[in-house]
């Protein structure tokens, strides 16, 4: 046999699981991202006293697919003065970075493309922040003023908030003692507590910084619609634009996964070590079944027959998933799939909750201004994150070296961190008050030209 | 590489950038075009380019009879058509020396105040949207819809209503007008509280509006700015009180004023104005006098030769009509003083030294409507 072919076969034999999982991620993420968009639009509509997408499929359930088709067949426009190669490459960079970092995420104990990377978390954080290059290059290559301002904002924002997020992750890692995804979750199992309860300030900092990192409101300055039209994406249209969009939502899933793994107990169900709460294992099946029942009840009320069938389809799919989740619990030979399946369920549920938090904030809050964003990052979040790392470390030393009760140590240090936060906020307020009095509010009345204007 | 671009750039310092905001831009409220001279993100100068919506309304007036021209004024400030119509009708009435009967004047007041609320609601929604808060827009639209429904019931149109006629009203008030207005007003108090909860105490909102676009009282007067912008700078000047028209002399209401003249004060002033308008409506529906709705005007309007200037307090500021009559059925000249056009002049003074993000906030707080700026 040809040695090349042989080598290829060898390669496939060794890596086929990883390759297959990779394909699954590449295929599934756009679909999932599309439906995350749909969920976002629906939730936004609900909070804004309207219905949201209702036309394509029952309750707009096919909207993402219609959108994807529309974007695919759209005319592909590249501006004349754009740097064509970079313009073409930039969204690919953005998307690739997001998808690659997803490879190291463990969706439950069983589903992970790149197992056993000894620097798993570092890999995720590092690769996903490479996506910034896509934004900067895209903004530069578009040769448009809005794009370049968006790209520059994005650079400054990511550099600032990546620091804060990194320091927040460090406090989590101090508790976990490892960068390996499995080891981090295992540490939370062994400690009988999610790290959000041990390091709440770190979780808060990470939550804020990750919103800024994914360019979501109230930190969506790089693509601030009302100011920069669409920021770095202004000149993009059609599928290139969709790639950016997918990259952004994939990034949301990535930061959600990191937060879940590090602070929210990863794929562990609530109270994983408490045996009398083992009945919580039926919750995933009950939850999906409930969704199925809801869909079945709505099915009869659809205006068009096709929609009724579709709704029944969704309902039966939910029932099937519920069955898949429930049956192994009670059938002994199938017990081995329970951790993997249920782990994936709990993991995705937590990631979903985290993303829901993002959306909720987006619907509620106005947008920060650039200088405010920067001062929040550099004057409050980063110093607070440094103090927090120090405090978490101190608590661990107190516990291991001096035999303090862990909770006493953590509560004392967390109080100290919160005190620091208050102090920083106080300083910040004083600074802004000084700045505003310098720039405007008590401006000296200049001599008036009555014919001005 | 890009010759014309480089040539233009030679007029600027090496580190300056010209950003063309508009005429197609999500937050220039129509087709306003602002050329921004930027240093980084800091605004060093602006130039407004207007006229993209110019239709020659004033010229059209010279070729229409007085009644025929009335619907055209609705198309100036198309989000406050009733107020425009009121100003025009009263100006012509003044020119002809007739008065609308009391019943007509009260109904005019009710509708105009509802229109003020509707206009301010639209301002609030879009202003919040400009600053990045998505949700208030839809809440504001929900309440505005109720007002538009009342207009529709009254005269059949929602936006460009042509609700009034010279000399009074064309239509008698429909049976449940009072009830509808009352129901709206009852509900509205709670609704305003919703906006207050969403925005007023929000630290991001305060950070984005306080100290932004400061305009001193002297500046306002020098630039001719009027309406909520003038009052937010601390000048208690409201034509409803200063030169009462329609039926405003019969009602008690407060004129809210600000102190700093910044975007936050203008926000607070407009919020309070909505509450005051609500109170005026409640007072007005209590006692709508009976009687005719149209004064003594003929089918053909022929004002005596002469000229007249009449101004009212439109939602956006002082709206003035200057009409010259040569004794025929058509005006010799109509000159309109739209509040948005004059207020827009303040833009340059307000944005200098601020950031790009503040420009949209300031355009929003000026509450301009391009139909009125360009006419």
Coordinates of N, CA and C in Angstrom, one line a residue, chain A residues 29-208:
Chain A
X29 N -22.5 24.3 16.0 CA -22.5 25.6 16.6 C -23.3 26.7 15.8
X30 N -23.2 26.7 14.5 CA -24.0 27.7 13.8 C -25.5 27.5 14.0
X31 N -25.9 26.2 14.1 CA -27.3 26.0 14.4 C -27.7 26.5 15.8
X32 N -26.9 26.1 16.7 CA -27.1 26.5 18.1 C -27.1 28.0 18.2
X33 N -26.1 28.6 17.6 CA -26.0 30.1 17.6 C -27.3 30.7 17.0
X34 N -27.7 30.1 15.9 CA -28.9 30.6 15.3 C -30.1 30.6 16.3
X35 N -30.2 29.5 17.0 CA -31.3 29.4 17.9 C -31.1 30.2 19.2
X36 N -29.9 30.4 19.6 CA -29.6 31.4 20.7 C -30.1 32.8 20.3
X37 N -29.9 33.1 19.0 CA -30.4 34.4 18.5 C -31.9 34.4 18.6
X38 N -32.5 33.3 18.2 CA -34.0 33.3 18.2 C -34.5 33.5 19.7
X39 N -33.9 32.7 20.6 CA -34.3 32.8 22.0 C -34.1 34.2 22.5
X40 N -33.0 34.8 22.1 CA -32.7 36.2 22.5 C -33.8 37.1 22.0
X41 N -34.2 37.0 20.7 CA -35.2 37.9 20.1 C -36.6 37.6 20.8
X42 N -36.8 36.4 21.2 CA -38.1 36.1 21.8 C -38.2 36.7 23.2
X43 N -37.0 36.5 23.9 CA -37.0 37.0 25.3 C -37.1 38.6 25.3
X44 N -36.4 39.1 24.3 CA -36.4 40.6 24.2 C -37.8 41.1 23.9
X45 N -38.5 40.3 23.0 CA -39.9 40.7 22.6 C -40.8 40.6 23.9
X46 N -40.5 39.6 24.7 CA -41.4 39.4 25.8 C -41.2 40.5 26.8
X47 N -40.0 41.0 27.0 CA -39.7 42.0 27.9 C -40.2 43.4 27.4
X48 N -40.4 43.4 26.1 CA -40.7 44.7 25.4 C -42.2 44.7 25.0
X49 N -43.0 43.9 25.6 CA -44.4 43.9 25.3 C -44.8 43.7 23.8
X50 N -44.1 42.8 23.2 CA -44.4 42.4 21.8 C -44.1 40.9 21.6
X51 N -44.3 40.5 20.4 CA -44.2 39.0 20.1 C -42.9 38.5 19.6
X52 N -42.2 39.3 18.9 CA -41.0 38.8 18.3 C -41.3 38.0 17.0
X53 N -40.3 37.2 16.5 CA -40.6 36.5 15.2 C -41.8 35.5 15.4
X54 N -42.7 35.6 14.5 CA -43.9 34.7 14.6 C -44.2 34.1 13.2
X55 N -43.5 34.5 12.2 CA -44.0 34.2 10.8 C -43.4 32.9 10.3
X56 N -42.2 32.6 10.5 CA -41.5 31.4 9.9 C -41.7 30.3 10.9
X57 N -42.6 29.4 10.6 CA -42.8 28.3 11.5 C -43.6 28.7 12.7
X58 N -44.1 27.8 13.5 CA -44.9 28.2 14.7 C -44.0 29.0 15.7
X59 N -44.5 30.1 16.1 CA -43.7 31.0 17.0 C -42.3 31.3 16.5
X60 N -42.2 31.3 15.2 CA -40.9 31.7 14.6 C -39.8 30.7 14.7
X61 N -40.2 29.4 15.0 CA -39.2 28.4 15.3 C -38.2 28.2 14.1
X62 N -38.6 28.5 12.9 CA -37.7 28.2 11.8 C -37.0 29.5 11.3
X63 N -37.2 30.5 12.1 CA -36.6 31.8 11.7 C -35.1 31.7 11.5
X64 N -34.3 31.1 12.4 CA -32.9 31.0 12.2 C -32.5 30.4 10.8
X65 N -33.3 29.4 10.5 CA -32.9 28.7 9.2 C -33.2 29.6 8.0
X66 N -34.4 30.3 8.1 CA -34.7 31.3 7.0 C -33.6 32.3 7.0
X67 N -33.2 32.8 8.1 CA -32.1 33.8 8.1 C -30.8 33.3 7.5
X68 N -30.5 32.1 7.9 CA -29.2 31.5 7.3 C -29.3 31.4 5.8
X69 N -30.4 30.9 5.3 CA -30.6 30.8 3.8 C -30.5 32.2 3.2
X70 N -31.2 33.1 3.8 CA -31.2 34.5 3.2 C -29.8 35.0 3.2
X71 N -29.0 34.8 4.3 CA -27.7 35.3 4.3 C -26.8 34.6 3.3
X72 N -27.0 33.3 3.1 CA -26.1 32.6 2.2 C -26.4 33.0 0.7
X73 N -27.6 33.3 0.3 CA -27.8 33.6 -1.1 C -27.7 35.1 -1.3
X74 N -27.4 35.9 -0.3 CA -27.3 37.3 -0.5 C -26.1 37.7 -1.4
X75 N -26.2 38.8 -2.1 CA -25.0 39.2 -2.9 C -23.8 39.5 -2.0
X76 N -22.7 39.1 -2.5 CA -21.5 39.2 -1.7 C -20.8 40.5 -2.1
X77 N -20.8 41.5 -1.2 CA -20.3 42.8 -1.5 C -19.0 43.0 -0.8
X78 N -18.0 43.4 -1.6 CA -16.7 43.8 -1.0 C -16.5 45.2 -1.5
X79 N -16.3 46.2 -0.6 CA -16.1 47.6 -1.0 C -14.9 47.7 -1.9
X80 N -15.0 48.7 -2.8 CA -13.9 48.9 -3.8 C -12.6 49.1 -3.1
X81 N -12.6 50.0 -2.1 CA -11.3 50.4 -1.5 C -10.9 49.5 -0.4
X82 N -11.6 48.4 -0.2 CA -11.2 47.5 0.9 C -10.0 46.7 0.5
X83 N -9.3 46.3 1.5 CA -8.1 45.4 1.3 C -8.7 44.0 1.2
X84 N -8.8 43.5 0.0 CA -9.7 42.4 -0.3 C -9.3 41.1 0.5
X85 N -8.0 40.8 0.5 CA -7.6 39.5 1.1 C -7.9 39.6 2.6
X86 N -7.6 40.7 3.3 CA -7.8 40.8 4.7 C -9.3 40.8 5.0
X87 N -10.0 41.5 4.1 CA -11.4 41.6 4.3 C -12.1 40.3 4.2
X88 N -11.5 39.4 3.3 CA -12.1 38.1 3.2 C -11.7 37.2 4.4
X89 N -10.5 37.4 4.9 CA -9.9 36.6 5.9 C -10.4 36.9 7.3
X90 N -10.7 38.2 7.6 CA -11.0 38.6 8.9 C -12.1 37.8 9.6
X91 N -13.3 37.7 9.0 CA -14.4 37.0 9.7 C -14.0 35.5 9.9
X92 N -13.2 35.0 9.0 CA -12.9 33.6 9.2 C -12.0 33.4 10.4
X93 N -11.1 34.4 10.6 CA -10.3 34.4 11.8 C -11.1 34.4 13.1
X94 N -12.1 35.3 13.1 CA -13.0 35.5 14.2 C -13.7 34.2 14.5
X95 N -14.3 33.6 13.5 CA -15.1 32.4 13.7 C -14.2 31.2 14.1
X96 N -13.1 31.1 13.4 CA -12.2 30.0 13.7 C -11.7 30.0 15.1
X97 N -11.4 31.2 15.6 CA -10.9 31.3 17.0 C -12.0 30.8 17.9
X98 N -13.2 31.3 17.7 CA -14.3 30.9 18.6 C -14.5 29.4 18.6
X99 N -14.5 28.8 17.3 CA -14.8 27.4 17.2 C -13.6 26.5 17.8
X100 N -12.4 27.0 17.6 CA -11.2 26.2 18.1 C -11.3 26.2 19.6
X101 N -11.5 27.3 20.2 CA -11.5 27.3 21.7 C -12.6 26.4 22.2
X102 N -13.7 26.2 21.4 CA -14.7 25.4 21.8 C -14.3 23.9 21.9
X103 N -13.2 23.6 21.1 CA -12.7 22.2 21.1 C -12.3 21.8 22.4
X104 N -11.8 22.7 23.2 CA -11.2 22.2 24.5 C -12.2 22.2 25.6
X105 N -13.4 22.7 25.3 CA -14.5 22.7 26.4 C -15.1 21.4 26.5
X106 N -15.3 21.0 27.8 CA -15.9 19.7 28.1 C -17.4 19.9 28.3
X107 N -18.2 19.5 27.3 CA -19.7 19.6 27.5 C -20.1 18.3 28.2
X108 N -19.9 18.3 29.5 CA -20.2 17.1 30.2 C -18.9 16.3 30.3
X109 N -18.9 15.3 31.2 CA -17.6 14.5 31.3 C -17.3 13.7 30.0
X110 N -18.2 13.5 29.2 CA -17.9 12.6 28.0 C -17.7 13.3 26.7
X111 N -18.2 14.5 26.6 CA -18.1 15.2 25.3 C -17.0 16.3 25.3
X112 N -15.9 15.9 24.8 CA -14.8 16.9 24.7 C -14.0 16.5 23.5
X113 N -13.7 17.5 22.6 CA -12.9 17.1 21.4 C -11.4 16.9 21.9
X114 N -10.8 17.9 22.4 CA -9.4 17.8 22.8 C -9.3 17.5 24.3
X115 N -9.3 16.2 24.5 CA -9.2 15.7 25.9 C -7.8 16.0 26.5
X116 N -7.7 16.1 27.8 CA -6.4 16.0 28.4 C -5.5 17.0 28.0
X117 N -5.9 18.2 27.5 CA -4.9 19.3 27.3 C -4.6 19.7 28.7
X118 N -3.3 19.7 29.0 CA -3.0 20.0 30.4 C -3.1 21.5 30.8
X119 N -3.3 22.3 29.8 CA -3.5 23.7 30.0 C -4.9 24.1 29.5
X120 N -5.9 23.2 29.7 CA -7.2 23.4 29.0 C -7.8 24.8 29.1
X121 N -7.9 25.3 30.3 CA -8.6 26.6 30.5 C -7.8 27.7 29.8
X122 N -6.5 27.6 30.0 CA -5.6 28.6 29.4 C -5.7 28.6 27.9
X123 N -5.8 27.4 27.3 CA -6.0 27.2 25.9 C -7.3 27.9 25.4
X124 N -8.4 27.7 26.2 CA -9.7 28.2 25.8 C -9.6 29.8 25.8
X125 N -9.1 30.3 26.9 CA -9.1 31.7 27.1 C -8.2 32.4 26.0
X126 N -7.0 31.7 25.8 CA -6.0 32.3 24.9 C -6.5 32.3 23.4
X127 N -7.0 31.1 23.0 CA -7.5 31.0 21.6 C -8.7 31.9 21.4
X128 N -9.6 31.9 22.3 CA -10.8 32.7 22.0 C -10.5 34.2 21.9
X129 N -9.4 34.6 22.7 CA -9.1 36.1 22.5 C -8.4 36.4 21.2
X130 N -7.9 35.3 20.5 CA -7.4 35.5 19.2 C -8.4 36.1 18.2
X131 N -9.7 35.8 18.6 CA -10.8 36.3 17.7 C -10.7 37.8 17.6
X132 N -10.1 38.5 18.5 CA -9.9 40.0 18.4 C -9.3 40.3 17.1
X133 N -8.3 39.5 16.6 CA -7.7 39.9 15.4 C -8.6 39.9 14.2
X134 N -9.6 39.0 14.3 CA -10.6 39.1 13.2 C -11.3 40.5 13.2
X135 N -11.6 41.0 14.4 CA -12.3 42.2 14.5 C -11.4 43.4 14.0
X136 N -10.2 43.4 14.5 CA -9.3 44.5 14.2 C -9.0 44.5 12.7
X137 N -8.7 43.3 12.1 CA -8.4 43.2 10.7 C -9.6 43.6 9.9
X138 N -10.8 43.1 10.3 CA -12.0 43.4 9.5 C -12.2 44.9 9.5
X139 N -12.1 45.6 10.7 CA -12.2 47.0 10.8 C -11.2 47.7 9.9
X140 N -10.0 47.3 9.9 CA -9.0 47.9 9.1 C -9.2 47.7 7.7
X141 N -9.5 46.5 7.3 CA -9.6 46.2 5.8 C -10.8 46.8 5.2
X142 N -11.9 47.1 6.0 CA -13.1 47.7 5.4 C -12.8 49.1 4.8
X143 N -11.8 49.8 5.3 CA -11.5 51.1 4.9 C -12.7 52.1 5.0
X144 N -13.2 52.0 6.2 CA -14.4 52.8 6.5 C -14.1 53.4 7.9
X145 N -14.6 54.7 8.0 CA -14.3 55.3 9.3 C -15.0 54.7 10.5
X146 N -16.3 54.3 10.2 CA -17.0 53.6 11.3 C -16.3 52.3 11.7
X147 N -15.9 51.6 10.7 CA -15.2 50.3 11.0 C -14.0 50.5 11.8
X148 N -13.2 51.4 11.4 CA -11.9 51.6 12.1 C -12.1 52.0 13.5
X149 N -13.0 52.9 13.7 CA -13.3 53.3 15.1 C -13.8 52.1 15.9
X150 N -14.7 51.4 15.3 CA -15.2 50.2 16.0 C -14.0 49.2 16.4
X151 N -13.1 49.0 15.4 CA -12.0 48.1 15.6 C -11.1 48.6 16.7
X152 N -10.9 49.9 16.7 CA -10.0 50.4 17.7 C -10.6 50.3 19.1
X153 N -11.9 50.7 19.2 CA -12.6 50.5 20.4 C -12.5 49.1 20.9
X154 N -12.7 48.2 20.0 CA -12.6 46.8 20.4 C -11.3 46.4 20.9
X155 N -10.2 46.8 20.3 CA -8.9 46.5 20.8 C -8.7 46.9 22.2
X156 N -8.9 48.2 22.4 CA -8.7 48.8 23.8 C -9.6 48.0 24.8
X157 N -10.8 47.8 24.4 CA -11.7 47.1 25.3 C -11.3 45.7 25.7
X158 N -10.9 45.0 24.7 CA -10.5 43.6 24.9 C -9.2 43.5 25.8
X159 N -8.3 44.4 25.4 CA -7.0 44.3 26.2 C -7.3 44.6 27.7
X160 N -8.2 45.6 27.9 CA -8.4 46.0 29.3 C -9.2 44.9 30.0
X161 N -10.2 44.4 29.4 CA -11.1 43.5 30.1 C -10.6 42.1 30.2
X162 N -9.7 41.7 29.2 CA -9.1 40.4 29.2 C -8.2 40.3 30.5
X163 N -7.6 41.4 30.9 CA -6.8 41.4 32.1 C -7.6 41.1 33.3
X164 N -8.7 41.8 33.4 CA -9.6 41.6 34.6 C -10.1 40.2 34.6
X165 N -10.6 39.7 33.4 CA -11.1 38.4 33.3 C -10.0 37.3 33.7
X166 N -8.8 37.6 33.2 CA -7.7 36.6 33.5 C -7.5 36.6 35.0
X167 N -7.4 37.7 35.6 CA -7.2 37.7 37.1 C -8.3 37.1 37.8
X168 N -9.5 37.2 37.4 CA -10.7 36.5 38.0 C -10.5 35.0 37.9
X169 N -10.1 34.6 36.7 CA -9.9 33.2 36.4 C -8.8 32.7 37.4
X170 N -7.8 33.5 37.6 CA -6.7 33.1 38.4 C -7.2 32.7 39.8
X171 N -8.1 33.6 40.4 CA -8.6 33.2 41.7 C -9.3 31.9 41.7
X172 N -10.1 31.6 40.6 CA -10.7 30.3 40.5 C -9.7 29.2 40.4
X173 N -8.6 29.5 39.7 CA -7.6 28.4 39.5 C -6.9 28.1 40.8
X174 N -6.7 29.2 41.6 CA -6.1 29.0 42.9 C -6.8 27.9 43.7
X175 N -8.2 28.0 43.6 CA -9.0 27.1 44.4 C -9.0 25.7 43.7
X176 N -8.9 25.7 42.4 CA -9.0 24.4 41.7 C -7.7 23.7 41.8
X177 N -6.6 24.5 41.6 CA -5.3 23.9 41.6 C -4.9 23.2 40.3
X178 N -5.6 23.4 39.3 CA -5.3 22.8 38.0 C -5.9 23.6 36.9
X179 N -5.2 23.4 35.7 CA -5.8 24.1 34.5 C -6.7 23.1 33.7
X180 N -6.6 21.8 34.1 CA -7.3 20.8 33.3 C -8.8 20.9 33.6
X181 N -9.6 20.9 32.6 CA -11.0 21.0 32.8 C -11.6 20.0 33.8
X182 N -11.2 18.8 33.5 CA -11.8 17.7 34.4 C -11.3 17.9 35.8
X183 N -10.1 18.3 36.0 CA -9.6 18.5 37.3 C -10.3 19.6 38.0
X184 N -10.6 20.7 37.3 CA -11.3 21.8 37.9 C -12.7 21.4 38.4
X185 N -13.4 20.7 37.6 CA -14.7 20.2 38.0 C -14.6 19.2 39.2
X186 N -13.6 18.4 39.1 CA -13.4 17.4 40.1 C -13.1 18.1 41.5
X187 N -12.4 19.2 41.4 CA -12.0 19.9 42.6 C -13.3 20.4 43.3
X188 N -14.3 20.9 42.4 CA -15.5 21.4 43.0 C -16.3 20.2 43.6
X189 N -16.2 19.0 43.0 CA -16.9 17.9 43.6 C -16.3 17.5 44.9
X190 N -14.9 17.5 44.9 CA -14.2 17.1 46.2 C -14.5 18.1 47.3
X191 N -14.6 19.4 46.9 CA -14.8 20.4 47.9 C -16.2 20.5 48.4
X192 N -17.1 19.8 47.7 CA -18.5 19.9 48.1 C -19.1 21.2 47.9
X193 N -18.5 22.0 47.0 CA -19.1 23.4 46.8 C -18.6 23.9 45.5
X194 N -19.5 24.7 44.8 CA -19.1 25.3 43.6 C -18.3 26.5 44.0
X195 N -17.3 26.9 43.1 CA -16.4 27.9 43.5 C -17.0 29.3 43.5
X196 N -18.3 29.4 42.9 CA -18.9 30.7 43.0 C -19.2 31.1 44.4
X197 N -19.4 30.1 45.3 CA -19.6 30.4 46.7 C -18.3 30.7 47.5
X198 N -17.2 30.1 46.9 CA -15.9 30.4 47.6 C -15.4 31.7 47.1
X199 N -15.6 32.1 45.9 CA -15.0 33.3 45.3 C -16.1 34.1 44.6
X200 N -17.1 34.6 45.3 CA -18.2 35.3 44.5 C -17.7 36.5 43.8
X201 N -16.7 37.2 44.4 CA -16.2 38.5 43.7 C -15.6 38.1 42.4
X202 N -14.8 37.0 42.4 CA -14.1 36.6 41.2 C -15.2 36.3 40.1
X203 N -16.3 35.6 40.5 CA -17.3 35.3 39.5 C -17.9 36.6 39.0
X204 N -18.2 37.5 39.9 CA -18.8 38.8 39.5 C -17.8 39.5 38.5
X205 N -16.6 39.6 38.8 CA -15.6 40.2 37.9 C -15.6 39.5 36.6
X206 N -15.6 38.2 36.6 CA -15.5 37.5 35.4 C -16.8 37.7 34.5
X207 N -17.9 37.7 35.2 CA -19.2 38.0 34.5 C -19.1 39.3 33.8
X208 N -18.7 40.4 34.5 CA -18.7 41.7 33.9 C -17.7 41.7 32.7

